[in-house]
Coordinates of C-alpha atoms in Angstrom, one line a residue:
M15 CA 37.4 -57.9 -33.7
T16 CA 39.9 -60.5 -32.4
N17 CA 39.0 -62.9 -29.7
G18 CA 36.0 -60.8 -28.8
T19 CA 38.1 -57.5 -28.4
T20 CA 38.5 -54.6 -30.7
T21 CA 41.8 -53.7 -32.3
R22 CA 41.2 -50.1 -33.2
T23 CA 44.0 -47.6 -32.3
V24 CA 43.0 -45.1 -29.6
P25 CA 44.1 -41.5 -30.0
V26 CA 45.9 -40.1 -26.9
V27 CA 46.9 -36.6 -25.8
L28 CA 49.8 -36.2 -23.4
A29 CA 49.7 -33.1 -21.1
G30 CA 53.2 -32.5 -19.7
A31 CA 56.1 -33.7 -21.8
Y32 CA 58.9 -33.0 -19.4
G33 CA 59.8 -34.5 -16.0
H34 CA 57.9 -37.7 -15.4
G35 CA 56.4 -37.1 -18.9
W36 CA 59.4 -38.9 -20.4
W37 CA 58.3 -42.2 -18.8
H38 CA 54.9 -41.9 -20.4
L39 CA 56.5 -41.0 -23.8
E40 CA 58.5 -44.2 -23.6
N41 CA 55.4 -46.2 -22.7
L42 CA 53.5 -44.5 -25.6
R43 CA 56.3 -45.6 -27.9
R44 CA 55.8 -49.2 -26.7
L45 CA 52.1 -49.2 -27.0
S46 CA 52.1 -47.3 -30.4
E47 CA 54.4 -50.1 -31.9
G48 CA 51.7 -52.6 -30.9
G49 CA 48.9 -50.5 -32.5
L50 CA 47.1 -50.0 -29.2
V51 CA 47.4 -46.2 -29.1
R52 CA 48.4 -43.2 -31.3
L53 CA 49.9 -40.0 -29.8
A54 CA 47.6 -37.5 -31.4
G55 CA 48.8 -34.4 -29.5
V56 CA 51.1 -33.0 -26.8
C57 CA 50.1 -30.2 -24.5
D58 CA 52.8 -28.2 -22.7
V59 CA 53.3 -24.5 -21.9
R60 CA 57.0 -24.9 -23.0
E61 CA 58.5 -25.5 -26.4
I62 CA 58.8 -29.2 -27.0
D63 CA 62.1 -30.6 -28.0
P64 CA 61.5 -32.7 -31.2
G65 CA 63.8 -35.4 -29.8
L66 CA 61.3 -36.1 -27.1
L67 CA 58.8 -37.2 -29.7
R68 CA 61.1 -39.6 -31.6
G69 CA 59.2 -42.5 -33.1
L70 CA 55.8 -41.1 -32.2
G71 CA 54.9 -39.5 -35.6
R72 CA 53.9 -35.9 -35.8
P73 CA 51.5 -35.2 -33.0
E74 CA 49.8 -31.8 -32.9
R75 CA 51.0 -29.4 -30.2
S76 CA 49.2 -26.8 -28.1
A77 CA 49.3 -25.1 -24.7
D78 CA 45.4 -25.2 -24.7
L79 CA 44.4 -28.7 -23.5
G80 CA 40.7 -28.5 -24.2
E81 CA 41.3 -27.1 -27.7
L82 CA 43.8 -29.8 -28.4
I83 CA 41.5 -32.6 -27.3
E84 CA 38.7 -31.3 -29.4
R85 CA 40.9 -30.8 -32.5
T86 CA 42.5 -34.2 -32.3
G87 CA 39.5 -36.2 -31.2
A88 CA 41.6 -37.7 -28.4
E89 CA 39.8 -40.4 -26.5
V90 CA 42.3 -40.5 -23.7
T91 CA 44.3 -37.8 -22.0
I92 CA 47.4 -38.5 -19.9
L93 CA 47.9 -35.7 -17.3
V94 CA 51.5 -35.4 -16.0
T95 CA 51.4 -31.9 -14.8
P96 CA 52.1 -30.3 -11.4
I97 CA 49.8 -31.5 -8.6
H98 CA 48.1 -28.1 -8.2
T99 CA 47.0 -28.2 -11.8
H100 CA 45.3 -31.6 -11.7
R101 CA 41.9 -30.4 -10.8
D102 CA 41.5 -27.8 -13.5
L103 CA 43.1 -29.9 -16.3
A104 CA 41.3 -33.1 -15.4
I105 CA 37.9 -31.3 -15.5
R106 CA 38.9 -29.6 -18.7
A107 CA 39.8 -32.9 -20.4
L108 CA 36.6 -34.6 -19.2
E109 CA 34.4 -31.8 -20.4
A110 CA 36.2 -31.9 -23.7
G111 CA 35.1 -35.5 -24.1
S112 CA 38.2 -37.4 -23.1
H113 CA 38.8 -40.1 -20.6
V114 CA 41.7 -39.3 -18.3
L115 CA 44.8 -41.1 -16.9
L116 CA 45.6 -38.8 -14.0
E117 CA 49.0 -38.9 -12.4
K118 CA 49.1 -39.3 -8.6
P119 CA 48.1 -37.7 -6.4
P120 CA 44.7 -37.0 -8.0
A121 CA 44.5 -33.5 -6.5
A122 CA 46.1 -31.1 -4.0
T123 CA 42.9 -30.9 -1.9
M124 CA 39.9 -33.0 -1.1
A125 CA 37.7 -30.3 -2.5
G126 CA 39.5 -30.5 -5.8
F127 CA 39.2 -34.3 -5.8
R128 CA 35.4 -34.0 -5.2
E129 CA 35.1 -31.6 -8.2
I130 CA 36.9 -34.1 -10.4
E131 CA 34.6 -36.8 -9.1
A132 CA 31.6 -34.7 -10.0
A133 CA 32.9 -34.1 -13.5
V134 CA 33.4 -37.9 -13.9
R135 CA 29.7 -38.5 -12.9
T136 CA 28.4 -35.7 -15.1
T137 CA 30.3 -36.7 -18.3
G138 CA 30.1 -40.5 -17.8
L139 CA 33.8 -40.8 -18.7
A140 CA 36.5 -42.6 -16.9
C141 CA 39.3 -41.3 -14.8
Q142 CA 42.1 -43.7 -13.9
V143 CA 44.7 -42.6 -11.3
G144 CA 48.3 -43.3 -12.0
F145 CA 49.2 -45.4 -8.9
Q146 CA 51.1 -47.9 -10.9
S147 CA 51.7 -50.2 -7.9
L148 CA 48.0 -50.8 -7.7
G149 CA 48.2 -52.5 -11.0
S150 CA 50.2 -55.3 -9.5
A151 CA 48.8 -58.8 -9.2
A152 CA 50.6 -59.0 -5.9
I153 CA 47.9 -57.0 -4.2
P154 CA 45.0 -59.4 -4.9
A155 CA 47.3 -62.3 -4.1
I156 CA 48.1 -60.8 -0.7
R157 CA 44.4 -60.2 0.0
R158 CA 43.6 -63.9 -0.8
L159 CA 46.4 -65.0 1.6
V160 CA 44.9 -62.9 4.3
A161 CA 41.4 -64.2 3.6
E162 CA 42.7 -67.7 3.8
G163 CA 44.1 -67.0 7.3
V164 CA 47.7 -67.7 6.3
I165 CA 49.0 -65.2 8.8
G166 CA 46.1 -65.2 11.2
E167 CA 44.4 -62.0 12.2
V168 CA 46.1 -58.9 10.8
R169 CA 47.1 -56.7 13.7
G170 CA 48.7 -53.8 11.8
I171 CA 50.4 -52.8 8.6
G172 CA 53.8 -51.1 8.5
V173 CA 55.4 -49.2 5.6
A174 CA 59.0 -48.2 5.3
G175 CA 60.5 -46.1 2.5
A176 CA 64.0 -44.6 2.4
W177 CA 65.4 -42.9 -0.7
E178 CA 68.2 -40.3 -1.3
R179 CA 67.6 -37.1 -3.1
P180 CA 70.1 -34.4 -4.0
S181 CA 69.5 -30.8 -3.1
A182 CA 68.7 -30.1 -6.7
Y183 CA 65.6 -32.3 -6.4
F184 CA 64.0 -29.7 -4.2
T185 CA 64.7 -26.9 -6.6
R186 CA 63.7 -28.8 -9.8
S187 CA 60.7 -26.5 -10.3
A188 CA 59.0 -23.5 -8.8
W189 CA 56.6 -25.7 -6.8
A190 CA 59.1 -28.3 -5.7
G191 CA 59.3 -28.9 -1.9
K192 CA 56.3 -26.6 -1.3
R193 CA 53.1 -27.2 0.6
R194 CA 51.6 -24.1 -1.0
A195 CA 52.4 -21.4 -3.4
G196 CA 50.8 -18.2 -2.2
R197 CA 47.2 -19.3 -1.6
I198 CA 47.4 -22.3 -3.9
D199 CA 47.9 -25.7 -2.3
V200 CA 50.8 -27.7 -3.9
M201 CA 51.5 -30.6 -1.5
D202 CA 54.8 -31.7 -2.8
G203 CA 55.9 -33.6 0.3
A204 CA 57.5 -37.0 0.7
L205 CA 54.2 -38.6 1.9
T206 CA 52.0 -37.1 -0.8
N207 CA 54.2 -37.2 -3.9
P208 CA 57.3 -39.5 -4.1
F209 CA 56.0 -41.9 -1.5
A210 CA 52.3 -41.5 -2.4
H211 CA 52.5 -45.1 -3.8
A212 CA 53.6 -46.3 -0.4
V213 CA 50.4 -44.9 1.3
A214 CA 48.1 -46.0 -1.5
T215 CA 49.6 -49.5 -1.6
A216 CA 49.1 -50.0 2.1
L217 CA 45.5 -48.9 1.9
A218 CA 45.0 -51.2 -1.1
V219 CA 46.3 -54.3 0.7
A220 CA 44.0 -53.4 3.6
G221 CA 41.1 -53.3 1.1
K222 CA 40.4 -49.7 1.8
G223 CA 39.9 -47.2 -1.0
L224 CA 37.0 -45.0 -0.2
A225 CA 37.3 -41.7 1.7
E226 CA 35.0 -42.9 4.5
D227 CA 37.3 -45.9 5.1
V228 CA 39.7 -43.5 6.9
A229 CA 38.7 -42.4 10.4
G230 CA 41.7 -40.1 10.8
I231 CA 45.5 -39.9 10.9
D232 CA 48.3 -39.0 13.3
A233 CA 51.0 -37.3 11.3
E234 CA 54.6 -36.3 12.3
L235 CA 56.1 -34.1 9.6
F236 CA 59.7 -33.0 9.4
H237 CA 62.2 -31.6 6.9
A238 CA 66.0 -31.8 6.9
N239 CA 66.3 -29.8 3.7
P240 CA 65.5 -26.0 3.7
I241 CA 62.1 -26.6 2.2
E242 CA 58.5 -25.9 3.2
A243 CA 57.1 -29.5 2.8
D244 CA 58.2 -32.7 4.5
D245 CA 61.1 -34.8 3.4
T246 CA 61.2 -37.1 6.4
S247 CA 57.8 -38.1 8.0
C248 CA 55.6 -40.7 9.4
L249 CA 51.9 -41.2 10.0
R250 CA 49.4 -43.6 11.5
I251 CA 46.2 -44.1 9.5
R252 CA 43.3 -45.0 11.7
L253 CA 40.7 -46.9 9.7
A254 CA 37.0 -46.9 10.3
D255 CA 37.2 -50.7 10.3
G256 CA 40.5 -52.4 10.1
P257 CA 44.0 -52.5 11.6
P258 CA 46.2 -49.4 12.0
I259 CA 48.6 -48.5 9.2
T260 CA 51.9 -46.9 10.0
V261 CA 53.9 -45.2 7.2
A262 CA 57.5 -43.9 7.7
V263 CA 59.4 -42.4 4.8
T264 CA 62.4 -40.2 4.1
L265 CA 64.3 -38.6 1.2
T266 CA 67.4 -38.2 3.2
A267 CA 68.9 -41.8 3.2
D268 CA 72.5 -42.5 2.2
R269 CA 71.2 -44.6 -0.8
R270 CA 68.0 -45.9 -2.2
H271 CA 66.3 -48.6 -0.2
E272 CA 63.4 -50.4 -1.9
P273 CA 60.2 -49.5 0.0
Y274 CA 57.9 -52.2 1.3
V275 CA 54.6 -52.9 3.1
T276 CA 54.4 -55.4 5.9
L277 CA 51.2 -57.0 7.2
H278 CA 51.7 -58.2 10.8
G279 CA 49.5 -61.1 11.7
T280 CA 49.0 -63.2 14.7
E281 CA 50.4 -66.2 12.9
G282 CA 53.1 -64.6 10.6
R283 CA 53.7 -61.7 8.3
I284 CA 53.5 -60.8 4.6
T285 CA 55.9 -58.3 3.1
L286 CA 55.3 -56.7 -0.3
T287 CA 58.3 -54.9 -1.9
Y288 CA 55.9 -52.9 -4.1
T289 CA 58.5 -51.5 -6.5
L290 CA 59.5 -55.0 -7.4
D291 CA 56.1 -56.7 -7.1
R292 CA 57.7 -59.2 -4.8
V293 CA 55.9 -60.9 -1.9
R294 CA 57.5 -62.7 1.0
V295 CA 55.3 -64.8 3.2
E296 CA 56.4 -66.0 6.7
S297 CA 53.7 -68.2 8.1
R298 CA 53.7 -70.6 11.1
A299 CA 51.6 -73.0 9.1
R300 CA 53.2 -72.7 5.6
G301 CA 56.7 -71.6 6.3
V302 CA 58.6 -69.0 4.3
S303 CA 58.2 -68.4 0.6
T304 CA 58.9 -65.6 -1.9
T305 CA 57.0 -65.0 -5.2
S306 CA 57.1 -62.4 -7.9
H307 CA 54.0 -61.1 -9.6
T308 CA 53.1 -59.3 -12.9
R309 CA 52.0 -55.8 -13.1
A310 CA 49.4 -54.4 -15.5
D311 CA 50.0 -51.1 -17.3
L312 CA 47.4 -48.6 -16.3
L313 CA 47.2 -46.9 -19.7
E314 CA 46.7 -50.3 -21.4
N315 CA 44.0 -51.0 -18.8
L316 CA 42.3 -47.6 -19.5
V317 CA 42.4 -48.2 -23.2
S318 CA 40.8 -51.7 -22.7
H319 CA 38.2 -50.0 -20.6
V320 CA 37.5 -47.5 -23.3
R321 CA 37.4 -50.1 -26.1
D322 CA 35.9 -53.1 -24.4
D323 CA 34.5 -51.9 -21.0
V324 CA 37.2 -53.8 -19.0
P325 CA 37.0 -52.7 -15.4
L326 CA 39.5 -50.0 -14.3
L327 CA 42.2 -51.1 -11.9
V328 CA 42.5 -47.7 -10.2
P329 CA 39.3 -45.7 -10.7
L330 CA 39.2 -42.3 -9.1
A331 CA 36.6 -43.3 -6.5
R332 CA 39.0 -45.9 -5.1
T333 CA 41.6 -43.3 -4.3
G334 CA 39.3 -41.4 -1.9
A335 CA 41.0 -43.0 1.1
F336 CA 44.4 -41.7 -0.1
M337 CA 42.9 -38.3 -0.6
R338 CA 41.5 -38.3 2.9
V339 CA 45.1 -38.9 4.1
L340 CA 46.5 -36.2 1.9
E341 CA 43.8 -33.8 3.2
E342 CA 44.7 -34.5 6.8
I343 CA 48.4 -33.8 6.0
R344 CA 47.4 -30.6 4.2
L345 CA 45.6 -29.4 7.3
A346 CA 48.3 -30.5 9.7
P347 CA 50.8 -28.0 11.2
D348 CA 53.8 -27.3 9.0
P349 CA 56.7 -29.7 9.1
L350 CA 59.2 -29.1 11.9
P351 CA 62.9 -28.6 10.9
I352 CA 65.4 -31.4 11.9
P353 CA 68.4 -29.6 13.5
D354 CA 71.6 -29.6 11.5
E355 CA 73.4 -31.5 14.4
Y356 CA 71.4 -34.6 13.4
Q357 CA 72.4 -34.4 9.8
E358 CA 75.4 -34.9 7.5
I359 CA 75.4 -31.9 5.2
A360 CA 77.3 -31.8 1.9
D361 CA 77.2 -29.4 -0.9
D362 CA 74.8 -31.5 -3.0
R363 CA 72.7 -33.3 -0.4
R364 CA 71.6 -33.7 3.2
T365 CA 71.6 -37.1 4.9
I366 CA 70.3 -38.3 8.3
P367 CA 72.5 -41.1 9.6
G368 CA 70.6 -44.2 10.4
V369 CA 67.3 -42.9 9.0
A370 CA 66.7 -46.0 6.8
N371 CA 66.9 -48.1 9.9
L372 CA 64.5 -45.7 11.6
T373 CA 61.8 -46.2 8.9
A374 CA 62.4 -50.0 9.2
R375 CA 61.9 -49.9 13.0
S376 CA 58.7 -47.9 12.5
A377 CA 57.3 -50.5 10.1
E378 CA 58.4 -53.3 12.4
H379 CA 56.9 -51.9 15.6
L380 CA 54.0 -49.9 14.0
A381 CA 55.4 -46.9 15.8
L382 CA 55.7 -43.2 15.1
F383 CA 59.1 -41.5 15.2
S384 CA 58.2 -39.9 18.5
E385 CA 57.5 -43.4 19.9
L386 CA 61.0 -44.6 19.0
D387 CA 63.3 -42.3 21.1
V388 CA 64.2 -40.1 18.2
P389 CA 65.9 -37.0 19.6
W390 CA 64.4 -34.7 16.9
A391 CA 60.9 -36.0 17.3
P392 CA 59.8 -34.9 20.8
A393 CA 57.5 -37.3 22.7
R394 CA 54.8 -34.8 23.4
A395 CA 51.2 -34.4 22.3
V396 CA 49.3 -31.1 22.5
L397 CA 45.5 -31.1 23.2
D398 CA 43.4 -28.2 21.8
V399 CA 40.1 -26.8 22.7
A400 CA 38.5 -24.2 20.4
G401 CA 41.9 -23.7 18.7
R402 CA 43.7 -23.1 22.0
P403 CA 46.4 -25.4 23.3
V404 CA 45.2 -26.5 26.8
A405 CA 47.4 -29.4 27.7
E406 CA 50.6 -31.2 26.8
Y407 CA 51.1 -35.0 27.3
N408 CA 54.6 -36.2 27.8
W409 CA 54.5 -40.0 27.1
R410 CA 58.3 -40.8 27.4
P411 CA 59.7 -38.4 30.0
E412 CA 63.3 -38.6 31.1
L413 CA 62.9 -39.3 34.9
A414 CA 65.0 -40.8 37.6
T415 CA 64.0 -44.4 38.5
T416 CA 63.1 -43.3 42.0
L417 CA 60.3 -41.2 40.5
S418 CA 58.6 -44.3 39.0
P419 CA 58.8 -42.9 35.4
R420 CA 55.4 -42.6 33.8
P421 CA 53.6 -40.4 31.2
Y422 CA 51.9 -37.3 32.5
L423 CA 49.9 -34.2 31.5
H424 CA 51.7 -30.9 32.1
P425 CA 51.3 -28.1 31.6
V426 CA 47.5 -28.2 31.8
R427 CA 46.0 -24.7 31.4
T428 CA 42.7 -22.9 31.7
L429 CA 41.2 -21.3 28.6
G430 CA 42.6 -18.1 30.1
G431 CA 46.1 -19.6 30.0
V432 CA 46.6 -20.2 33.8
T433 CA 48.7 -23.4 34.5
V434 CA 46.9 -25.8 36.8
T435 CA 49.4 -28.6 37.1
E436 CA 52.9 -28.9 38.7
V437 CA 55.8 -31.3 38.0
N438 CA 58.6 -32.2 40.5
P439 CA 57.5 -29.8 43.2
P440 CA 60.1 -29.6 46.0
D441 CA 57.8 -31.0 48.6
H442 CA 57.0 -34.2 46.5
V443 CA 59.3 -34.4 43.5
H444 CA 57.5 -37.6 42.3
H445 CA 54.3 -35.7 41.8
L446 CA 53.9 -35.4 38.0
G447 CA 51.1 -33.1 36.9
A448 CA 48.1 -35.2 36.1
S449 CA 49.0 -38.8 35.9
I450 CA 47.9 -42.3 36.9
A451 CA 50.1 -43.6 39.8
V452 CA 49.7 -46.4 42.3
S453 CA 52.0 -46.7 45.4
D454 CA 51.9 -50.4 45.6
V455 CA 51.0 -53.1 43.0
S456 CA 51.9 -56.5 44.5
G457 CA 55.0 -55.0 46.0
R458 CA 56.1 -52.7 43.2
N459 CA 56.0 -48.9 43.6
F460 CA 54.4 -47.1 40.6
W461 CA 54.0 -43.8 42.6
G462 CA 57.6 -42.8 43.1
G463 CA 59.5 -41.8 46.3
R464 CA 59.6 -43.9 49.4
T465 CA 57.3 -46.9 50.0
Y466 CA 55.3 -47.1 53.2
V467 CA 56.3 -50.3 55.2
R468 CA 54.0 -51.5 57.9
D469 CA 55.3 -50.8 61.4
T470 CA 58.4 -49.0 59.9
G471 CA 57.1 -46.1 57.9
P472 CA 58.2 -44.5 54.6
T473 CA 61.3 -46.4 53.4
W474 CA 63.5 -46.3 50.4
L475 CA 63.2 -49.6 48.6
D476 CA 64.6 -50.8 45.2
N477 CA 61.1 -51.5 44.0
H478 CA 60.2 -48.7 41.5
G479 CA 58.3 -49.7 38.4
V480 CA 57.9 -47.8 35.1
Q481 CA 54.9 -47.2 32.8
N482 CA 56.2 -47.7 29.3
H483 CA 54.3 -46.2 26.3
V484 CA 53.7 -48.9 23.7
A485 CA 51.7 -47.2 21.0
F486 CA 48.9 -44.8 20.2
T487 CA 46.0 -46.4 18.5
R488 CA 44.4 -42.9 18.0
R489 CA 45.9 -39.5 18.4
D490 CA 44.7 -36.0 17.2
D491 CA 44.5 -32.5 18.7
R492 CA 41.4 -33.5 20.8
G493 CA 43.0 -36.5 22.5
F494 CA 44.3 -40.0 22.1
T495 CA 44.0 -43.7 23.0
E496 CA 47.2 -45.2 24.2
T497 CA 48.5 -48.7 25.1
L498 CA 51.1 -48.8 28.0
R499 CA 52.9 -51.6 29.9
W500 CA 53.5 -51.4 33.7
T501 CA 56.8 -53.1 34.3
G502 CA 58.4 -53.9 37.7
V503 CA 62.0 -53.4 38.7
D504 CA 62.4 -57.1 38.1
G505 CA 61.5 -56.7 34.4
L506 CA 58.1 -58.4 34.8
D507 CA 55.2 -56.9 32.9
L508 CA 52.4 -56.7 35.4
I509 CA 49.8 -54.6 33.6
E510 CA 48.7 -53.7 30.1
E511 CA 46.8 -50.4 30.2
R512 CA 44.5 -48.9 27.7
R513 CA 44.3 -45.2 28.3
T514 CA 41.9 -42.7 26.6
V515 CA 42.2 -39.0 27.1
E516 CA 39.9 -36.4 25.5
A517 CA 39.8 -32.6 25.8
R518 CA 36.2 -31.4 25.5
P519 CA 34.8 -27.8 25.3
L520 CA 32.3 -26.5 27.9
G521 CA 30.2 -23.4 28.1
R522 CA 32.6 -22.2 30.9
G523 CA 36.0 -23.7 30.8
W524 CA 36.8 -27.2 29.4
A525 CA 36.8 -30.8 30.5
L526 CA 39.6 -33.4 30.5
D527 CA 38.1 -36.8 30.2
V528 CA 40.4 -39.7 31.3
E529 CA 39.5 -43.4 31.2
F530 CA 41.9 -46.2 31.9
T531 CA 41.6 -50.0 31.9
L532 CA 44.3 -52.0 33.7
R533 CA 44.6 -55.6 32.5
N534 CA 46.4 -58.1 34.7
L535 CA 49.2 -59.9 32.7
T536 CA 50.6 -62.1 35.4
G537 CA 48.1 -64.9 35.5
E538 CA 47.9 -64.4 39.3
P539 CA 45.8 -61.9 41.3
L540 CA 47.4 -58.4 41.6
T541 CA 46.9 -56.5 44.8
I542 CA 46.7 -52.7 44.8
E543 CA 47.6 -51.1 48.1
S544 CA 48.1 -47.7 49.5
S545 CA 50.0 -46.4 52.6
A546 CA 46.6 -46.4 54.4
T547 CA 46.0 -50.1 53.8
K548 CA 49.4 -50.7 55.5
G549 CA 48.7 -48.6 58.6
R550 CA 49.2 -44.9 57.7
A551 CA 45.8 -43.4 58.4
G552 CA 44.3 -41.2 55.7
A553 CA 47.0 -41.9 53.2
G554 CA 44.8 -43.8 50.7
Y555 CA 46.3 -42.1 47.6
G556 CA 46.7 -44.1 44.4
G557 CA 45.0 -44.0 40.9
F558 CA 44.3 -40.9 38.9
F559 CA 46.1 -38.1 40.7
W560 CA 46.3 -34.3 40.0
R561 CA 49.0 -32.2 41.5
A562 CA 48.0 -28.6 41.3
P563 CA 50.3 -25.6 41.6
G564 CA 51.1 -24.4 45.1
E565 CA 51.6 -20.7 44.5
S566 CA 48.3 -19.7 46.0
A567 CA 47.9 -20.2 49.8
D568 CA 44.2 -19.3 49.6
R569 CA 42.9 -22.8 48.5
T570 CA 39.7 -24.6 49.4
A571 CA 38.1 -27.9 48.6
F572 CA 34.4 -28.8 48.7
T573 CA 32.1 -31.6 47.5
A574 CA 28.7 -32.1 46.0
L575 CA 27.4 -33.2 49.4
G576 CA 29.0 -30.4 51.4
D577 CA 30.8 -32.9 53.6
E578 CA 34.4 -33.4 54.6
P579 CA 36.2 -33.7 51.2
H580 CA 38.9 -36.1 52.3
G581 CA 37.4 -39.6 52.2
S582 CA 34.1 -38.4 50.8
R583 CA 32.1 -40.5 48.4
A584 CA 30.4 -37.5 46.8
P585 CA 30.0 -37.6 43.0
W586 CA 32.2 -34.6 42.6
L587 CA 35.0 -32.8 44.4
A588 CA 36.2 -29.2 43.7
L589 CA 39.7 -27.8 44.4
S590 CA 39.8 -24.1 44.0
S591 CA 42.0 -21.0 44.3
D592 CA 41.6 -17.4 43.3
L593 CA 43.1 -18.2 39.9
W594 CA 41.5 -21.5 39.0
T595 CA 38.9 -24.2 39.9
L596 CA 39.2 -27.9 39.2
I597 CA 36.1 -30.1 39.5
F598 CA 36.7 -33.9 39.6
I599 CA 33.8 -36.1 38.7
Q600 CA 33.6 -39.9 39.2
N601 CA 31.4 -42.5 40.9
D602 CA 33.7 -45.4 42.0
D603 CA 36.1 -44.5 44.8
P604 CA 36.5 -42.2 47.9
W605 CA 38.3 -38.9 47.3
F606 CA 41.9 -38.3 48.5
V607 CA 42.5 -34.6 48.8
R608 CA 45.2 -32.3 50.2
V609 CA 44.7 -28.6 50.6
D610 CA 47.0 -27.1 53.2
E611 CA 50.2 -29.2 52.9
Y612 CA 50.0 -29.0 49.1
P613 CA 47.2 -28.9 46.5
G614 CA 46.4 -32.3 45.1
A615 CA 43.4 -34.6 44.6
G616 CA 42.1 -37.8 43.0
P617 CA 40.0 -40.9 43.6
A618 CA 41.6 -43.5 45.9
L619 CA 41.6 -47.0 44.5
A620 CA 42.7 -48.5 47.8
W621 CA 41.3 -46.1 50.4
D622 CA 41.4 -48.3 53.4
A623 CA 41.5 -51.8 52.1
P624 CA 43.6 -53.6 49.4
L625 CA 42.0 -53.9 46.0
V626 CA 42.5 -57.2 44.2
V627 CA 42.6 -57.2 40.4
E628 CA 41.9 -60.7 39.0
R629 CA 41.6 -59.7 35.3
E630 CA 40.7 -56.0 34.6
L631 CA 40.0 -52.8 36.4
T632 CA 38.4 -49.7 34.6
R633 CA 38.1 -46.2 36.0
R634 CA 37.0 -42.9 34.5
V635 CA 37.5 -39.4 35.8
V636 CA 36.3 -36.2 34.2
T637 CA 37.9 -33.0 35.3
V638 CA 36.5 -29.5 34.7
I639 CA 39.2 -26.8 34.3
A640 CA 37.9 -23.3 34.8
D641 CA 39.3 -19.8 35.3
G642 CA 38.9 -18.2 38.7
R643 CA 37.2 -19.3 41.9
L644 CA 33.8 -20.9 41.4
T645 CA 31.1 -21.0 44.1
P646 CA 29.6 -24.4 45.1
G647 CA 26.5 -23.5 43.1
E648 CA 28.6 -22.7 39.9
A649 CA 30.6 -25.9 40.4
A650 CA 27.4 -28.0 40.7
A651 CA 26.0 -26.6 37.5
L652 CA 29.2 -27.5 35.6
A653 CA 29.3 -30.9 37.2
A654 CA 25.7 -31.5 36.0
D655 CA 26.8 -30.6 32.4
I656 CA 29.4 -33.3 32.6
G657 CA 26.7 -36.0 32.9
D658 CA 26.1 -35.6 29.2
I659 CA 29.8 -36.0 28.4
Q660 CA 30.0 -39.2 30.5
R661 CA 27.2 -40.7 28.6
E662 CA 28.8 -40.0 25.2
R663 CA 31.5 -42.7 25.4

């Protein structure tokens, strides 16, 4: 014993001598010279070049890991094998009586990760995961700064990583660049292998390590190279409790750019260049400073744990959050190809011009590629019900100013595949599927087309506003929560909107649940008006509005009360044709409905009097979408079912 710690040498087995194994061999040489470890054995399915083992004695060799551990008495096994072998080999090593240093990612699936966890519990042995960046003293230093309030409240965490890789990188092995090999999950994508450290580091600085810390992710996966996995991708991690994390990475940059993690606070920011253990603080209270930090070696830490019960820096359980992200990526649709026209293609590599700047913009604005006007990342989200795509949401459409550009849902379909929305119809080209539109907000037109002027009539005015998508705070195949800004033609931001859209299954058809909150940004009261409030009788449109297709002339509308639909305050309104039925349900405003001139309906925020918004306005509309024509009785039954949905949120 020396200073209360043991000095005995720990026997180690290395599984995987090639590839990244060379780094571990160099590290083993260093630690062997210090008497901390002894390389007792090397496991590899290939013949091992004696030169690889220079200075490491005469370790035993075998292709059978369990047998080698038992024969050598190895207390620690380093696993540097392909991702899809991690589960089986880690369990084999643990069951043979060896602690494990497991290269990242821990497994190719969450199920495999859970099996390794079970083996750790059963054997009572340790499993440290090789996220080397998590051994950095920079991470606890950043967490202390955050706790001290140096940058105020953390609003979000952005990550950017841009490296270059030659074409040979994606053919370096049989599993390179693959998501799966046959039925075996491989997961050799940019986010889950070379930039796995980026994801894990962001989670660590957020203080999130357990699987249950992650509520879900929004992933946009692409590939420029002719591979199956992603080489250029981004994702947003939604935490159960904490700020959103946005990660943007690529392997198609013109050169290597050091990856970094930025914490955006209300009073400043902290940037960690995790490959260099360098921290830059920009604080309103403390100014600007840069510090460098030490990094602990994970093998040394594991050996200290084995000999002296020193706590592990990266225990397997603390990588559950990363595995939850990997699992969501595994289950996501396959990456989309980036067209050749957006690349520079040479014999030895593919490069996307400006892609490093794109990852930096993502980290700066906490935005996904599709939110940054990237031509190869379309700004559309698809909503599914029971595995069927039922609606598409276009959040950054290319529209003329006179249409009051805004996000919209189109096409929206019945479960039978019938389209029930229409965009830019000849009679009203500013009608955009299902959208939120208001004809007059304190003199600005957010509806499109002409503005009704009292005593004059519909008039073309230069007053068209735009609803700008800011960010999604949640997005998956069931729906999303989005932040938007309503900006007038004068450039003034009038409204910040929080919009939540959900697609929900029903026994017959499905339901689109839309809730929006409009927050006044001006400091002065905002006045919402309609043409009706300015003298055009019956034209109280404005708010959530649904333009249905006009191909069927045999259309009807009816309400829960059986009264005249237009202007009714019934709890629900149905618009029906031979092909489809829409049932709109809400309790706040009168109904605006057109049947003969064109099919369209929605609640009217300003039916016959202006609506003044001092601070906030919230509305919610649930729409049932069903195939065929429903009777009033059938519509009433479906509307009654919606009561349960309305109480869920």
